[in-house]
Short mmCIF file of C-alpha atoms and ligand atoms in Angstrom, two decimals:
data_model
loop_
_atom_site.label_atom_id
_atom_site.label_comp_id
_atom_site.label_asym_id
_atom_site.label_seq_id
_atom_site.Cartn_x
_atom_site.Cartn_y
_atom_site.Cartn_z
CA MET Z 55 0.77 -7.62 -76.19
CA ALA Z 56 0.96 -4.40 -78.16
CA ASP Z 57 -1.60 -3.11 -80.63
CA MET Z 58 -0.67 -2.57 -84.29
CA LEU Z 59 -1.75 0.06 -86.79
CA VAL Z 60 -2.69 -0.87 -90.36
CA PRO Z 61 -2.83 1.68 -93.20
CA LEU Z 62 -6.02 0.81 -95.07
CA LEU Z 63 -5.54 3.14 -98.03
CA SER Z 64 -2.79 0.89 -99.41
CA LEU Z 65 -4.46 -2.43 -98.55
CA PRO Z 66 -3.77 -5.25 -101.05
CA SER Z 67 -6.89 -6.75 -102.65
CA SER Z 68 -8.29 -9.96 -101.20
CA ALA Z 69 -9.55 -11.09 -104.64
CA PRO Z 70 -6.54 -13.19 -105.83
CA VAL Z 71 -6.31 -15.06 -102.51
CA LEU Z 72 -10.07 -15.65 -102.38
CA ASP Z 73 -10.06 -16.97 -105.97
CA GLU Z 74 -7.21 -19.34 -105.24
CA LEU Z 75 -8.93 -20.67 -102.12
CA LYS Z 76 -12.20 -21.08 -104.01
CA GLN Z 77 -10.43 -23.31 -106.52
CA GLN Z 78 -9.32 -25.47 -103.58
CA GLY Z 79 -12.92 -25.65 -102.31
CA VAL Z 80 -12.49 -23.14 -99.49
CA ILE Z 81 -15.18 -20.47 -99.21
CA VAL Z 82 -14.55 -17.26 -97.24
CA ARG Z 83 -17.72 -15.35 -96.44
CA ARG Z 84 -19.50 -13.45 -93.72
CA ALA Z 85 -20.94 -15.70 -91.03
CA ASN Z 86 -24.69 -15.70 -90.46
CA PRO Z 87 -26.44 -15.20 -87.12
CA PHE Z 88 -27.95 -18.68 -87.52
CA GLU Z 89 -24.39 -20.10 -87.43
CA TRP Z 90 -23.80 -18.75 -83.90
CA THR Z 91 -23.57 -22.19 -82.26
CA ALA Z 92 -21.18 -23.59 -84.87
CA LEU Z 93 -18.95 -20.51 -84.66
CA ARG Z 94 -18.87 -20.63 -80.87
CA ALA Z 95 -18.02 -24.35 -80.89
CA PHE Z 96 -15.19 -23.81 -83.40
CA CYS Z 97 -13.67 -20.94 -81.39
CA GLU Z 98 -13.95 -22.75 -78.07
CA LYS Z 99 -12.47 -25.97 -79.43
CA ASN Z 100 -9.51 -24.37 -81.18
CA PHE Z 101 -8.92 -21.14 -79.27
CA ALA Z 102 -10.71 -19.72 -76.21
CA VAL Z 103 -14.12 -18.95 -74.76
CA THR Z 104 -13.23 -15.26 -74.79
CA TRP Z 105 -12.50 -15.44 -78.52
CA ALA Z 106 -15.85 -17.14 -79.04
CA ASP Z 107 -17.52 -14.27 -77.18
CA GLU Z 108 -15.80 -11.66 -79.31
CA ALA Z 109 -16.39 -13.43 -82.62
CA CYS Z 110 -20.06 -14.08 -81.85
CA SER Z 111 -20.63 -10.41 -81.00
CA GLY Z 112 -19.90 -9.69 -84.66
CA LEU Z 113 -22.99 -11.69 -85.58
CA SER Z 114 -25.14 -8.93 -84.08
CA ASN Z 115 -23.68 -6.24 -86.32
CA LYS Z 116 -25.32 -5.35 -89.62
CA PRO Z 117 -23.60 -6.22 -91.82
CA VAL Z 118 -22.14 -9.06 -89.78
CA THR Z 119 -18.49 -8.33 -88.92
CA THR Z 120 -17.24 -11.90 -88.51
CA TYR Z 121 -16.03 -13.85 -91.52
CA ILE Z 122 -15.61 -17.61 -91.66
CA ALA Z 123 -13.63 -19.94 -93.90
CA ILE Z 124 -15.49 -23.12 -94.77
CA GLU Z 125 -14.39 -26.40 -96.34
CA ASN Z 126 -16.69 -29.39 -96.83
CA GLY Z 127 -19.38 -27.57 -94.89
CA GLN Z 128 -17.20 -27.10 -91.80
CA ILE Z 129 -15.72 -23.94 -90.30
CA ILE Z 130 -11.92 -24.08 -90.56
CA GLY Z 131 -11.11 -20.45 -89.72
CA PHE Z 132 -12.64 -17.15 -88.65
CA GLY Z 133 -11.81 -13.47 -88.52
CA SER Z 134 -13.66 -10.65 -86.77
CA TYR Z 135 -13.63 -6.86 -86.76
CA GLU Z 136 -15.58 -4.07 -85.08
CA CYS Z 137 -16.26 -6.41 -82.14
CA THR Z 138 -14.50 -5.49 -78.90
CA ARG Z 139 -13.89 -1.90 -80.00
CA ARG Z 140 -14.68 0.22 -83.04
CA ASP Z 141 -12.05 0.02 -85.81
CA PHE Z 142 -10.45 -3.07 -84.20
CA PHE Z 143 -9.52 -6.20 -86.13
CA GLY Z 144 -9.59 -9.48 -84.21
CA PRO Z 145 -9.75 -12.06 -82.99
CA THR Z 146 -8.83 -14.40 -85.82
CA GLY Z 147 -7.70 -17.98 -86.06
CA VAL Z 148 -7.30 -20.93 -88.40
CA ALA Z 149 -7.64 -24.55 -87.24
CA PRO Z 150 -4.10 -25.92 -86.71
CA GLU Z 151 -4.43 -28.56 -89.44
CA HIS Z 152 -5.36 -25.92 -92.03
CA ARG Z 153 -2.63 -23.38 -91.35
CA GLY Z 154 -0.23 -22.40 -94.12
CA ARG Z 155 -2.92 -22.41 -96.85
CA ASN Z 156 -3.35 -18.61 -97.01
CA ILE Z 157 -6.64 -18.84 -95.11
CA GLY Z 158 -5.45 -16.53 -92.33
CA LYS Z 159 -4.27 -14.02 -94.93
CA ALA Z 160 -7.64 -14.13 -96.73
CA LEU Z 161 -9.57 -13.60 -93.49
CA LEU Z 162 -7.29 -10.71 -92.54
CA LEU Z 163 -7.76 -8.99 -95.89
CA VAL Z 164 -11.56 -9.32 -96.08
CA CYS Z 165 -11.96 -8.04 -92.52
CA LEU Z 166 -9.70 -5.05 -93.18
CA GLU Z 167 -11.63 -4.34 -96.38
CA GLY Z 168 -14.74 -4.32 -94.22
CA LEU Z 169 -13.19 -1.67 -91.96
CA ARG Z 170 -12.01 0.36 -94.94
CA ASP Z 171 -15.51 0.24 -96.43
CA MET Z 172 -16.86 1.64 -93.17
CA GLY Z 173 -14.74 4.72 -93.81
CA TYR Z 174 -11.68 4.08 -91.66
CA ALA Z 175 -8.29 5.06 -93.12
CA TYR Z 176 -6.38 3.04 -90.51
CA ALA Z 177 -7.29 -0.07 -88.52
CA ILE Z 178 -6.06 -1.30 -85.16
CA ILE Z 179 -5.08 -4.89 -84.46
CA GLY Z 180 -5.80 -5.29 -80.77
CA GLY Z 181 -3.20 -7.21 -78.77
CA ALA Z 182 -1.43 -8.48 -81.88
CA GLY Z 183 0.12 -11.94 -81.49
CA PRO Z 184 1.88 -12.84 -84.77
CA LYS Z 185 3.32 -9.39 -85.47
CA GLU Z 186 5.46 -10.56 -88.41
CA PHE Z 187 2.37 -11.97 -90.10
CA TYR Z 188 0.57 -8.62 -89.86
CA ALA Z 189 3.64 -6.59 -90.85
CA LYS Z 190 4.30 -8.76 -93.88
CA HIS Z 191 0.81 -8.90 -95.33
CA VAL Z 192 -0.72 -5.52 -94.53
CA GLY Z 193 2.19 -3.30 -93.47
CA ALA Z 194 1.12 -3.20 -89.83
CA THR Z 195 3.39 -1.40 -87.37
CA GLU Z 196 3.43 -1.56 -83.59
CA ILE Z 197 1.72 1.30 -81.79
CA PRO Z 198 4.08 2.69 -79.09
CA ASP Z 199 2.93 2.39 -75.47
CA SER Z 200 -0.14 0.35 -76.48
CA THR Z 201 0.28 -2.37 -73.84
CA PRO Z 202 -1.97 -3.51 -72.20
CA GLY Z 203 -4.48 -1.70 -74.40
CA VAL Z 204 -8.12 -2.73 -74.03
CA TYR Z 205 -7.28 -6.21 -72.68
CA HIS Z 206 -6.60 -5.23 -69.07
CA ASP Z 207 -8.09 -6.00 -65.65
CA LEU Z 208 -9.19 -9.34 -67.08
CA LEU Z 209 -11.37 -11.82 -65.23
CA ALA Z 210 -9.59 -14.76 -63.62
CA LYS Z 211 -9.83 -18.05 -65.54
C1 COA W 310 -1.95 -16.35 -87.40
C2 COA W 310 -2.84 -17.33 -88.19
C3 COA W 310 -4.26 -16.82 -88.21
C4 COA W 310 -2.28 -17.39 -89.63
O1 COA W 310 -3.14 -18.24 -90.38
P1 COA W 310 -2.61 -19.16 -91.55
O2 COA W 310 -3.78 -19.57 -92.36
O3 COA W 310 -1.73 -20.22 -91.03
O4 COA W 310 -1.68 -18.14 -92.35
P2 COA W 310 -1.48 -18.07 -93.91
O5 COA W 310 -1.39 -19.44 -94.51
O6 COA W 310 -2.51 -17.18 -94.49
O7 COA W 310 -0.06 -17.38 -93.93
C5 COA W 310 0.36 -16.74 -95.06
C6 COA W 310 1.78 -16.30 -94.85
O8 COA W 310 1.98 -15.73 -93.54
C7 COA W 310 3.02 -16.41 -92.85
N1 COA W 310 2.65 -16.62 -91.46
C8 COA W 310 1.61 -17.35 -91.00
N2 COA W 310 1.57 -17.33 -89.65
C9 COA W 310 2.62 -16.57 -89.27
C10 COA W 310 3.12 -16.19 -87.98
N3 COA W 310 2.53 -16.61 -86.84
N4 COA W 310 4.20 -15.39 -87.96
C11 COA W 310 4.80 -14.98 -89.10
N5 COA W 310 4.38 -15.32 -90.35
C12 COA W 310 3.30 -16.11 -90.41
C13 COA W 310 3.14 -17.74 -93.57
O9 COA W 310 4.45 -18.25 -93.43
C14 COA W 310 2.82 -17.39 -94.98
O10 COA W 310 3.95 -16.78 -95.58
P3 COA W 310 4.22 -16.87 -97.16
O11 COA W 310 3.08 -16.12 -97.81
O12 COA W 310 5.53 -16.22 -97.34
O13 COA W 310 4.20 -18.33 -97.49
C15 COA W 310 -2.76 -18.77 -87.60
O14 COA W 310 -1.42 -19.15 -87.49
C16 COA W 310 -3.44 -18.92 -86.26
O15 COA W 310 -4.63 -19.24 -86.19
N6 COA W 310 -2.68 -18.72 -85.16
C17 COA W 310 -3.22 -18.90 -83.80
C18 COA W 310 -4.18 -17.81 -83.45
C19 COA W 310 -3.56 -16.43 -83.50
O16 COA W 310 -2.41 -16.20 -83.13
N7 COA W 310 -4.36 -15.47 -83.97
C20 COA W 310 -3.97 -14.07 -84.05
C21 COA W 310 -4.34 -13.37 -82.78
S1 COA W 310 -3.87 -11.65 -82.83
#
């Protein structure tokens, strides 16, 4: 899968989406290192062990570079940046039963704001899956000749 480039100088604000989610009882915030086990369990259950590894590495950054979406005290989505490589967004995921509620969009925007606040003018989405999602919400474009990117020579499952 190809990488995508996101212009951060024209990033839309996360505030309206976060406010709307808050009214529905969904909180989007940085994860805490003491939530490591819960984050790992969520990623492994819904996605992959490798995604759990990447997302949990963000818990060691200061500030933490993994965000979570919470409803009724449970993690229902996560988004990470500055994990596998500098200036990279990902992985991210929303539990299947909570998709379509703008949670993925909120996580994408807060993570990219985090990268912008670090001083980056552009961000890279590593091995982008839903390209239309990224193009639509943050103007991401595919980086030519970016396959396989950093996800190569992978361990066998
Ligand atoms: C991609 C993902 C994070 C999106 O999360 P989500 O909470 O369902 O998305 P949202 O509700 O925020 O979507 C908002 C908008 O994006 C669109 N959208 C969502 N997923 C999309 C996709 N895969 N492709 C194209 N558009 C998509 C929605 O239709 C919606 O459009 P609208 O604003 O016109 O109504 C989620 O589908 C997911 O977890 N997928 C599996 C993991 C994955 O692929 N992660 C990315 C790895 S690079």
